[in-house]
Amino acid sequence: MKNANTTPVAGTNPVPPPSAAAEDDDDKARCDWNFNLSAVVAASPTGSSDAIGVVEFDHRNSLFATGGIARKIRIYSLRKLVGEHSGERNTTETTSFLDHTAACEYYICTPARLSSLKWKPGSGSRVVGSGDYDGVVMEYDLEKRVAVFERDEHGGRRVWSMDYSYSDPNLGGSGSDDGTMQMWDARCGGSLAPVRPDRAGASPVCSVEFNPFGGHLVAVGCADSRIYGYDSRRAAEPVFVLGGHRKAVTYTKFLDGGTIVSAATDGCLMMWQSENQSRPIRTYRGHVNSRRFVGLSAWRDGGLLSCGSEDNRVFVYDKRWGDPIWVRGFGESAAAEDGGRSFVSGICWRQSGEERRCTLVAGGSDGALQVFEGEERKG
């Protein structure tokens, strides 16, 4: 299971108190959207042994991939799950129920448990990269269903996150328990630029995200509670350091070219301007997160954020308000393999939409998938 700590935490974690709106919020959070459950892919009988750690849409927004404990990259067609015209069914109560065998287009077996997946830019949705629990970064050709690239730059220490540069898709980065972010080129061997954000304590690097709007900026989330920004061409020193979280930063996502959203195991999301390093623009509270990786995704066009929660619920935030605008339970909370309870462990927005419609896919630590469709309320 994907924990934000390098060693398991025993006992029951306290639930944070309900949050008030951020100090600079002028209005009470309101939901301008109607969300409906469009499809459910049921958990397999093996339960938590099929836990989903990551969900990622391809760049065409027609396919999504999942990875996790099961040592499989599963590929799904959104059209197969919710119909040809995604977003037009949310005025009905119809929900599709499938199992993974019926829902999955195909899968590729992997040598280790997966913690990260990314579709390679410019590959026509043919190549997907992965980071695994054995510290290895791999690329798979989905058309041939074979591995085409493999690199172990982290000495066998678990890779938490990997990503590709949009300015040069052959350039990638991976963050690991070994305390480094390694940048590498798929066309050659060896690391191009090993970076150690926490030079004193060698804290694990939990998140690596290149700016999807272009340029050379890469945001790195570290277990020392900080976010580091690097220029991929000159990565010896960070161009900025953002400090505001109280515990490990598990995810960093770009909302636009200069705005970053982070998640941490202090139970908060924070929004930052990379030019303004003094404090976060806004803090988002409501979900429960003190131990696990619960996912984080930003729908950039719609200004919506989403994450999972350790109380097995999906949370949606509007970037304008600190409190959630929509919360949905993920079903019965079954026992997980480590003695805890199941939780929402991976989440991803489809980036394209029609006339203010949106799609959100969430995965659970029990192996279940749920697809939600939203439509902006008229008036």
mmCIF file of C-alpha atoms in Angstrom, residues 9-361:
data_model
loop_
_atom_site.group_PDB
_atom_site.id
_atom_site.type_symbol
_atom_site.label_atom_id
_atom_site.label_comp_id
_atom_site.label_asym_id
_atom_site.label_seq_id
_atom_site.Cartn_x
_atom_site.Cartn_y
_atom_site.Cartn_z
ATOM 1 C CA VAL A 9 2.214 3.893 11.195
ATOM 2 C CA ALA A 10 0.313 1.873 13.767
ATOM 3 C CA GLY A 11 -2.922 2.787 15.445
ATOM 4 C CA THR A 12 -5.823 5.011 14.447
ATOM 5 C CA ASN A 13 -5.065 8.443 13.059
ATOM 6 C CA PRO A 14 -7.092 11.343 14.477
ATOM 7 C CA VAL A 15 -9.526 13.059 12.120
ATOM 8 C CA PRO A 16 -8.721 16.762 11.677
ATOM 9 C CA PRO A 17 -11.407 19.185 12.847
ATOM 10 C CA PRO A 18 -13.668 20.790 10.217
ATOM 11 C CA SER A 19 -12.027 23.801 8.602
ATOM 12 C CA ALA A 20 -13.220 27.351 8.328
ATOM 13 C CA ALA A 21 -12.963 29.204 5.041
ATOM 14 C CA ALA A 22 -9.547 30.654 4.259
ATOM 15 C CA GLU A 23 -8.928 34.083 5.737
ATOM 16 C CA ASP A 24 -8.925 35.796 2.348
ATOM 17 C CA ASP A 25 -12.100 34.084 1.100
ATOM 18 C CA ASP A 26 -14.873 36.610 0.595
ATOM 19 C CA ASP A 27 -17.725 34.167 -0.045
ATOM 20 C CA LYS A 28 -18.916 30.880 1.337
ATOM 21 C CA ALA A 29 -17.970 27.921 -0.818
ATOM 22 C CA ARG A 30 -20.746 26.957 -3.192
ATOM 23 C CA CYS A 31 -21.115 24.172 -5.726
ATOM 24 C CA ASP A 32 -21.899 25.314 -9.263
ATOM 25 C CA TRP A 33 -21.929 21.728 -10.533
ATOM 26 C CA ASN A 34 -24.165 18.680 -10.616
ATOM 27 C CA PHE A 35 -22.141 15.470 -10.223
ATOM 28 C CA ASN A 36 -23.432 11.975 -10.877
ATOM 29 C CA LEU A 37 -21.958 8.500 -10.662
ATOM 30 C CA SER A 38 -21.783 7.177 -14.237
ATOM 31 C CA ALA A 39 -19.833 3.925 -13.934
ATOM 32 C CA VAL A 40 -18.544 1.549 -11.275
ATOM 33 C CA VAL A 41 -15.866 -1.063 -11.895
ATOM 34 C CA ALA A 42 -16.222 -3.380 -8.941
ATOM 35 C CA ALA A 43 -13.351 -4.509 -6.782
ATOM 36 C CA SER A 44 -12.012 -7.967 -7.500
ATOM 37 C CA PRO A 45 -12.600 -10.775 -4.967
ATOM 38 C CA THR A 46 -8.973 -10.415 -3.828
ATOM 39 C CA GLY A 47 -9.832 -6.988 -2.405
ATOM 40 C CA SER A 48 -6.890 -4.914 -1.163
ATOM 41 C CA SER A 49 -4.324 -7.024 -3.060
ATOM 42 C CA ASP A 50 -5.599 -5.185 -6.146
ATOM 43 C CA ALA A 51 -5.266 -1.712 -4.615
ATOM 44 C CA ILE A 52 -5.107 1.147 -7.150
ATOM 45 C CA GLY A 53 -2.264 3.581 -6.547
ATOM 46 C CA VAL A 54 -2.509 5.831 -9.603
ATOM 47 C CA VAL A 55 -5.009 6.847 -12.310
ATOM 48 C CA GLU A 56 -3.847 8.795 -15.396
ATOM 49 C CA PHE A 57 -5.692 10.013 -18.501
ATOM 50 C CA ASP A 58 -3.839 10.010 -21.807
ATOM 51 C CA HIS A 59 -3.253 13.258 -23.692
ATOM 52 C CA ARG A 60 -6.184 12.564 -26.023
ATOM 53 C CA ASN A 61 -8.469 12.181 -22.977
ATOM 54 C CA SER A 62 -10.052 9.040 -24.397
ATOM 55 C CA LEU A 63 -8.114 6.401 -22.453
ATOM 56 C CA PHE A 64 -6.954 6.150 -18.876
ATOM 57 C CA ALA A 65 -4.489 3.819 -17.190
ATOM 58 C CA THR A 66 -4.324 2.469 -13.656
ATOM 59 C CA GLY A 67 -1.518 0.873 -11.695
ATOM 60 C CA GLY A 68 -0.946 -0.384 -8.191
ATOM 61 C CA ILE A 69 -0.447 -3.449 -6.057
ATOM 62 C CA ALA A 70 -1.628 -5.933 -8.703
ATOM 63 C CA ARG A 71 1.503 -5.484 -10.877
ATOM 64 C CA LYS A 72 -0.571 -4.610 -13.910
ATOM 65 C CA ILE A 73 -1.008 -1.539 -16.064
ATOM 66 C CA ARG A 74 -4.676 -1.637 -17.013
ATOM 67 C CA ILE A 75 -5.957 0.438 -19.929
ATOM 68 C CA TYR A 76 -9.609 1.572 -20.032
ATOM 69 C CA SER A 77 -11.662 3.337 -22.691
ATOM 70 C CA LEU A 78 -13.803 6.125 -21.273
ATOM 71 C CA ARG A 79 -16.319 5.650 -24.082
ATOM 72 C CA LYS A 80 -16.779 2.010 -23.114
ATOM 73 C CA LEU A 81 -17.526 2.951 -19.505
ATOM 74 C CA VAL A 82 -19.826 5.955 -19.919
ATOM 75 C CA GLY A 83 -20.997 5.853 -23.534
ATOM 76 C CA GLU A 84 -20.037 7.690 -26.689
ATOM 77 C CA HIS A 85 -21.007 11.167 -25.498
ATOM 78 C CA SER A 86 -19.386 11.582 -22.097
ATOM 79 C CA GLY A 87 -21.193 14.128 -19.972
ATOM 80 C CA GLU A 88 -24.650 13.781 -21.554
ATOM 81 C CA ARG A 89 -25.871 11.071 -19.200
ATOM 82 C CA ASN A 90 -25.712 12.992 -15.970
ATOM 83 C CA THR A 91 -29.355 14.052 -16.134
ATOM 84 C CA THR A 92 -30.331 10.393 -15.640
ATOM 85 C CA GLU A 93 -29.889 8.007 -12.772
ATOM 86 C CA THR A 94 -28.263 5.348 -14.976
ATOM 87 C CA THR A 95 -25.019 3.909 -13.663
ATOM 88 C CA SER A 96 -23.039 1.214 -15.453
ATOM 89 C CA PHE A 97 -21.736 -1.633 -13.280
ATOM 90 C CA LEU A 98 -18.875 -3.760 -14.582
ATOM 91 C CA ASP A 99 -15.966 -5.826 -13.358
ATOM 92 C CA HIS A 100 -12.372 -5.310 -14.410
ATOM 93 C CA THR A 101 -12.496 -8.160 -16.919
ATOM 94 C CA ALA A 102 -15.392 -6.581 -18.811
ATOM 95 C CA ALA A 103 -14.278 -2.970 -18.390
ATOM 96 C CA CYS A 104 -10.558 -3.216 -19.140
ATOM 97 C CA GLU A 105 -9.444 -2.986 -22.768
ATOM 98 C CA TYR A 106 -6.194 -4.815 -22.030
ATOM 99 C CA TYR A 107 -3.431 -4.973 -19.458
ATOM 100 C CA ILE A 108 0.336 -5.375 -19.276
ATOM 101 C CA CYS A 109 1.975 -7.293 -16.439
ATOM 102 C CA THR A 110 4.816 -5.504 -14.660
ATOM 103 C CA PRO A 111 7.694 -6.935 -12.605
ATOM 104 C CA ALA A 112 6.863 -4.936 -9.472
ATOM 105 C CA ARG A 113 4.117 -2.994 -7.733
ATOM 106 C CA LEU A 114 3.494 0.390 -9.327
ATOM 107 C CA SER A 115 3.409 3.758 -7.576
ATOM 108 C CA SER A 116 3.363 6.091 -10.609
ATOM 109 C CA LEU A 117 2.237 6.188 -14.259
ATOM 110 C CA LYS A 118 2.627 8.880 -16.927
ATOM 111 C CA TRP A 119 1.721 8.922 -20.607
ATOM 112 C CA LYS A 120 4.688 10.077 -22.675
ATOM 113 C CA PRO A 121 3.959 13.374 -24.484
ATOM 114 C CA GLY A 122 4.118 13.189 -28.266
ATOM 115 C CA SER A 123 3.808 9.399 -28.387
ATOM 116 C CA GLY A 124 0.223 9.360 -29.652
ATOM 117 C CA SER A 125 -0.885 7.553 -26.469
ATOM 118 C CA ARG A 126 1.368 4.668 -27.435
ATOM 119 C CA VAL A 127 3.994 4.899 -24.675
ATOM 120 C CA VAL A 128 3.401 4.967 -20.931
ATOM 121 C CA GLY A 129 6.068 5.263 -18.256
ATOM 122 C CA SER A 130 5.987 3.775 -14.769
ATOM 123 C CA GLY A 131 7.797 4.020 -11.457
ATOM 124 C CA ASP A 132 7.741 1.024 -9.118
ATOM 125 C CA TYR A 133 8.393 -0.201 -5.610
ATOM 126 C CA ASP A 134 11.749 -1.711 -6.681
ATOM 127 C CA GLY A 135 13.156 1.689 -7.647
ATOM 128 C CA VAL A 136 12.919 1.113 -11.395
ATOM 129 C CA VAL A 137 11.560 3.452 -14.082
ATOM 130 C CA MET A 138 10.239 1.706 -17.192
ATOM 131 C CA GLU A 139 8.537 2.600 -20.473
ATOM 132 C CA TYR A 140 6.022 0.349 -22.227
ATOM 133 C CA ASP A 141 5.016 0.334 -25.866
ATOM 134 C CA LEU A 142 1.276 -0.271 -25.598
ATOM 135 C CA GLU A 143 0.879 -1.251 -29.233
ATOM 136 C CA LYS A 144 3.472 -4.027 -28.955
ATOM 137 C CA ARG A 145 2.673 -4.649 -25.260
ATOM 138 C CA VAL A 146 6.359 -4.799 -24.321
ATOM 139 C CA ALA A 147 8.825 -2.832 -22.195
ATOM 140 C CA VAL A 148 11.122 -0.636 -24.298
ATOM 141 C CA PHE A 149 13.086 1.232 -21.621
ATOM 142 C CA GLU A 150 14.312 0.395 -18.119
ATOM 143 C CA ARG A 151 16.440 2.355 -15.705
ATOM 144 C CA ASP A 152 17.385 1.917 -12.048
ATOM 145 C CA GLU A 153 18.967 5.135 -10.850
ATOM 146 C CA HIS A 154 17.670 4.884 -7.278
ATOM 147 C CA GLY A 155 19.586 1.903 -5.918
ATOM 148 C CA GLY A 156 16.506 -0.252 -5.490
ATOM 149 C CA ARG A 157 14.701 2.359 -3.356
ATOM 150 C CA ARG A 158 11.012 2.842 -4.146
ATOM 151 C CA VAL A 159 10.108 5.386 -6.824
ATOM 152 C CA TRP A 160 7.155 7.480 -5.628
ATOM 153 C CA SER A 161 6.658 9.604 -8.733
ATOM 154 C CA MET A 162 7.836 10.045 -12.324
ATOM 155 C CA ASP A 163 6.999 12.495 -15.103
ATOM 156 C CA TYR A 164 8.073 13.702 -18.544
ATOM 157 C CA SER A 165 9.089 17.147 -19.739
ATOM 158 C CA TYR A 166 6.651 18.664 -22.226
ATOM 159 C CA SER A 167 9.380 20.754 -23.865
ATOM 160 C CA ASP A 168 11.483 17.617 -24.461
ATOM 161 C CA PRO A 169 9.453 14.388 -24.039
ATOM 162 C CA ASN A 170 12.625 12.262 -23.941
ATOM 163 C CA LEU A 171 13.599 14.009 -20.711
ATOM 164 C CA GLY A 172 12.075 12.504 -17.599
ATOM 165 C CA GLY A 173 12.364 12.809 -13.861
ATOM 166 C CA SER A 174 11.747 10.431 -10.963
ATOM 167 C CA GLY A 175 11.622 10.894 -7.191
ATOM 168 C CA SER A 176 12.455 8.193 -4.691
ATOM 169 C CA ASP A 177 12.894 7.066 -1.117
ATOM 170 C CA ASP A 178 16.621 7.541 -1.658
ATOM 171 C CA GLY A 179 16.096 11.303 -1.264
ATOM 172 C CA THR A 180 16.881 12.207 -4.872
ATOM 173 C CA MET A 181 15.108 13.443 -7.953
ATOM 174 C CA GLN A 182 16.891 11.947 -10.951
ATOM 175 C CA MET A 183 16.572 13.435 -14.432
ATOM 176 C CA TRP A 184 17.274 11.076 -17.313
ATOM 177 C CA ASP A 185 17.017 10.820 -21.099
ATOM 178 C CA ALA A 186 15.345 7.738 -22.570
ATOM 179 C CA ARG A 187 17.750 7.859 -25.527
ATOM 180 C CA CYS A 188 20.902 7.355 -23.468
ATOM 181 C CA GLY A 189 22.101 5.670 -20.318
ATOM 182 C CA GLY A 190 22.819 7.155 -16.930
ATOM 183 C CA SER A 191 21.375 9.995 -14.932
ATOM 184 C CA LEU A 192 21.670 13.488 -16.406
ATOM 185 C CA ALA A 193 21.165 15.456 -13.211
ATOM 186 C CA PRO A 194 20.756 13.891 -9.761
ATOM 187 C CA VAL A 195 19.145 16.404 -7.393
ATOM 188 C CA ARG A 196 18.922 16.076 -3.596
ATOM 189 C CA PRO A 197 16.403 18.687 -2.343
ATOM 190 C CA ASP A 198 16.852 17.981 1.370
ATOM 191 C CA ARG A 199 20.626 17.971 1.483
ATOM 192 C CA ALA A 200 20.825 17.677 5.243
ATOM 193 C CA GLY A 201 18.283 14.947 5.949
ATOM 194 C CA ALA A 202 17.910 13.100 2.622
ATOM 195 C CA SER A 203 14.116 13.127 2.970
ATOM 196 C CA PRO A 204 12.252 11.007 0.391
ATOM 197 C CA VAL A 205 11.123 12.780 -2.782
ATOM 198 C CA CYS A 206 7.401 12.041 -3.126
ATOM 199 C CA SER A 207 6.338 14.028 -6.192
ATOM 200 C CA VAL A 208 7.852 15.161 -9.498
ATOM 201 C CA GLU A 209 5.856 17.275 -11.969
ATOM 202 C CA PHE A 210 7.147 19.093 -15.055
ATOM 203 C CA ASN A 211 5.244 22.203 -16.096
ATOM 204 C CA PRO A 212 2.660 20.896 -18.630
ATOM 205 C CA PHE A 213 2.352 24.395 -20.109
ATOM 206 C CA GLY A 214 5.900 24.208 -21.449
ATOM 207 C CA GLY A 215 9.171 25.668 -20.312
ATOM 208 C CA HIS A 216 11.766 24.047 -18.087
ATOM 209 C CA LEU A 217 10.277 24.270 -14.602
ATOM 210 C CA VAL A 218 9.853 21.090 -12.568
ATOM 211 C CA ALA A 219 8.132 21.057 -9.146
ATOM 212 C CA VAL A 220 9.321 18.575 -6.539
ATOM 213 C CA GLY A 221 7.416 17.635 -3.380
ATOM 214 C CA CYS A 222 9.541 16.350 -0.526
ATOM 215 C CA ALA A 223 8.963 14.565 2.777
ATOM 216 C CA ASP A 224 10.668 17.495 4.536
ATOM 217 C CA SER A 225 7.330 19.381 4.015
ATOM 218 C CA ARG A 226 8.688 21.670 1.282
ATOM 219 C CA ILE A 227 8.134 22.162 -2.455
ATOM 220 C CA TYR A 228 11.209 22.815 -4.572
ATOM 221 C CA GLY A 229 11.239 24.322 -8.053
ATOM 222 C CA TYR A 230 14.094 23.544 -10.444
ATOM 223 C CA ASP A 231 15.090 24.667 -13.916
ATOM 224 C CA SER A 232 15.663 21.344 -15.695
ATOM 225 C CA ARG A 233 18.577 22.863 -17.648
ATOM 226 C CA ARG A 234 20.423 24.001 -14.506
ATOM 227 C CA ALA A 235 19.259 21.872 -11.625
ATOM 228 C CA ALA A 236 22.153 22.374 -9.216
ATOM 229 C CA GLU A 237 20.148 24.833 -7.093
ATOM 230 C CA PRO A 238 16.368 25.329 -6.760
ATOM 231 C CA VAL A 239 14.864 28.456 -8.281
ATOM 232 C CA PHE A 240 12.346 28.567 -5.449
ATOM 233 C CA VAL A 241 11.462 26.789 -2.208
ATOM 234 C CA LEU A 242 7.907 26.876 -0.842
ATOM 235 C CA GLY A 243 7.355 26.172 2.836
ATOM 236 C CA GLY A 244 3.950 26.031 4.504
ATOM 237 C CA HIS A 245 2.972 22.402 4.969
ATOM 238 C CA ARG A 246 3.639 20.712 8.284
ATOM 239 C CA LYS A 247 4.215 17.174 6.987
ATOM 240 C CA ALA A 248 5.344 15.318 3.862
ATOM 241 C CA VAL A 249 4.327 16.865 0.519
ATOM 242 C CA THR A 250 2.900 13.951 -1.451
ATOM 243 C CA TYR A 251 1.731 15.651 -4.677
ATOM 244 C CA THR A 252 2.474 18.780 -6.717
ATOM 245 C CA LYS A 253 0.252 19.765 -9.668
ATOM 246 C CA PHE A 254 0.381 22.769 -12.005
ATOM 247 C CA LEU A 255 -2.928 24.616 -12.301
ATOM 248 C CA ASP A 256 -1.451 27.040 -14.839
ATOM 249 C CA GLY A 257 2.064 28.073 -15.881
ATOM 250 C CA GLY A 258 2.791 29.839 -12.596
ATOM 251 C CA THR A 259 0.311 28.302 -10.132
ATOM 252 C CA ILE A 260 1.019 25.083 -8.228
ATOM 253 C CA VAL A 261 -1.299 23.042 -6.014
ATOM 254 C CA SER A 262 0.257 20.764 -3.403
ATOM 255 C CA ALA A 263 -1.057 18.041 -1.110
ATOM 256 C CA ALA A 264 0.492 16.820 2.123
ATOM 257 C CA THR A 265 -0.165 14.440 4.977
ATOM 258 C CA ASP A 266 -1.049 17.393 7.190
ATOM 259 C CA GLY A 267 -4.564 17.081 5.699
ATOM 260 C CA CYS A 268 -4.260 20.213 3.533
ATOM 261 C CA LEU A 269 -4.063 21.221 -0.089
ATOM 262 C CA MET A 270 -2.295 24.510 -0.779
ATOM 263 C CA MET A 271 -2.223 26.760 -3.845
ATOM 264 C CA TRP A 272 0.925 28.742 -4.614
ATOM 265 C CA GLN A 273 2.232 31.304 -7.074
ATOM 266 C CA SER A 274 5.805 30.367 -7.956
ATOM 267 C CA GLU A 275 6.727 34.068 -8.100
ATOM 268 C CA ASN A 276 5.308 34.725 -4.616
ATOM 269 C CA GLN A 277 7.170 32.465 -2.222
ATOM 270 C CA SER A 278 6.092 34.032 1.054
ATOM 271 C CA ARG A 279 2.897 32.059 1.725
ATOM 272 C CA PRO A 280 0.218 30.021 -0.058
ATOM 273 C CA ILE A 281 -2.607 31.823 -1.839
ATOM 274 C CA ARG A 282 -5.194 29.531 -0.333
ATOM 275 C CA THR A 283 -5.418 26.447 1.887
ATOM 276 C CA TYR A 284 -8.038 23.747 1.307
ATOM 277 C CA ARG A 285 -9.284 21.582 4.169
ATOM 278 C CA GLY A 286 -11.962 18.973 4.702
ATOM 279 C CA HIS A 287 -10.508 15.644 3.572
ATOM 280 C CA VAL A 288 -8.674 13.279 5.921
ATOM 281 C CA ASN A 289 -5.002 12.685 5.125
ATOM 282 C CA SER A 290 -2.440 11.957 7.800
ATOM 283 C CA ARG A 291 -0.687 8.875 6.485
ATOM 284 C CA ARG A 292 -1.531 7.762 2.944
ATOM 285 C CA PHE A 293 -1.148 8.866 -0.633
ATOM 286 C CA VAL A 294 -4.766 9.712 -1.498
ATOM 287 C CA GLY A 295 -4.293 11.265 -4.942
ATOM 288 C CA LEU A 296 -4.512 14.822 -6.236
ATOM 289 C CA SER A 297 -5.715 16.120 -9.599
ATOM 290 C CA ALA A 298 -6.506 19.546 -11.034
ATOM 291 C CA TRP A 299 -8.993 20.217 -13.842
ATOM 292 C CA ARG A 300 -7.253 23.239 -15.248
ATOM 293 C CA ASP A 301 -10.000 24.572 -17.548
ATOM 294 C CA GLY A 302 -12.674 24.353 -14.875
ATOM 295 C CA GLY A 303 -10.610 25.457 -11.885
ATOM 296 C CA LEU A 304 -11.542 22.360 -9.868
ATOM 297 C CA LEU A 305 -9.312 20.286 -7.609
ATOM 298 C CA SER A 306 -9.957 16.786 -6.342
ATOM 299 C CA CYS A 307 -8.357 14.393 -3.896
ATOM 300 C CA GLY A 308 -9.193 11.217 -2.050
ATOM 301 C CA SER A 309 -9.497 10.808 1.674
ATOM 302 C CA GLU A 310 -8.625 8.268 4.323
ATOM 303 C CA ASP A 311 -12.295 8.127 5.328
ATOM 304 C CA ASN A 312 -13.020 6.593 1.876
ATOM 305 C CA ARG A 313 -14.573 9.657 0.253
ATOM 306 C CA VAL A 314 -13.927 11.746 -2.857
ATOM 307 C CA PHE A 315 -13.517 15.502 -2.322
ATOM 308 C CA VAL A 316 -13.879 18.255 -4.932
ATOM 309 C CA TYR A 317 -12.709 21.811 -4.271
ATOM 310 C CA ASP A 318 -13.259 24.942 -6.326
ATOM 311 C CA LYS A 319 -9.954 26.813 -6.446
ATOM 312 C CA ARG A 320 -11.745 29.949 -5.209
ATOM 313 C CA TRP A 321 -12.756 28.548 -1.801
ATOM 314 C CA GLY A 322 -10.986 26.683 0.966
ATOM 315 C CA ASP A 323 -13.859 24.324 1.816
ATOM 316 C CA PRO A 324 -14.997 21.428 -0.398
ATOM 317 C CA ILE A 325 -17.902 22.016 -2.774
ATOM 318 C CA TRP A 326 -18.779 18.322 -3.214
ATOM 319 C CA VAL A 327 -18.082 15.148 -1.246
ATOM 320 C CA ARG A 328 -19.024 11.614 -2.212
ATOM 321 C CA GLY A 329 -18.634 8.349 -0.289
ATOM 322 C CA PHE A 330 -16.841 5.530 -2.077
ATOM 323 C CA GLY A 331 -18.870 2.654 -0.696
ATOM 324 C CA GLU A 332 -18.298 0.348 2.226
ATOM 325 C CA SER A 333 -14.940 0.734 3.916
ATOM 326 C CA ALA A 334 -13.448 -2.741 3.873
ATOM 327 C CA ALA A 335 -10.400 -3.845 5.815
ATOM 328 C CA ALA A 336 -7.113 -3.185 4.035
ATOM 329 C CA GLU A 337 -4.165 -5.551 3.866
ATOM 330 C CA ASP A 338 -2.235 -3.682 6.600
ATOM 331 C CA GLY A 339 -5.108 -3.805 9.076
ATOM 332 C CA GLY A 340 -6.451 -0.328 8.296
ATOM 333 C CA ARG A 341 -9.576 0.640 6.394
ATOM 334 C CA SER A 342 -9.921 1.142 2.652
ATOM 335 C CA PHE A 343 -9.592 4.654 1.261
ATOM 336 C CA VAL A 344 -9.619 6.571 -2.032
ATOM 337 C CA SER A 345 -6.065 6.150 -3.291
ATOM 338 C CA GLY A 346 -5.926 7.582 -6.831
ATOM 339 C CA ILE A 347 -7.809 10.253 -8.747
ATOM 340 C CA CYS A 348 -7.655 12.023 -12.110
ATOM 341 C CA TRP A 349 -9.652 14.647 -14.018
ATOM 342 C CA ARG A 350 -10.187 14.345 -17.733
ATOM 343 C CA GLN A 351 -8.720 17.621 -18.999
ATOM 344 C CA SER A 352 -10.971 18.120 -22.026
ATOM 345 C CA GLY A 353 -14.658 18.906 -21.705
ATOM 346 C CA GLU A 354 -17.648 20.191 -23.657
ATOM 347 C CA GLU A 355 -19.613 23.247 -22.634
ATOM 348 C CA ARG A 356 -18.583 23.067 -18.995
ATOM 349 C CA ARG A 357 -18.882 19.323 -18.580
ATOM 350 C CA CYS A 358 -16.274 17.310 -16.743
ATOM 351 C CA THR A 359 -15.261 13.749 -15.916
ATOM 352 C CA LEU A 360 -13.479 12.495 -12.812
ATOM 353 C CA VAL A 361 -12.131 8.957 -12.277
#
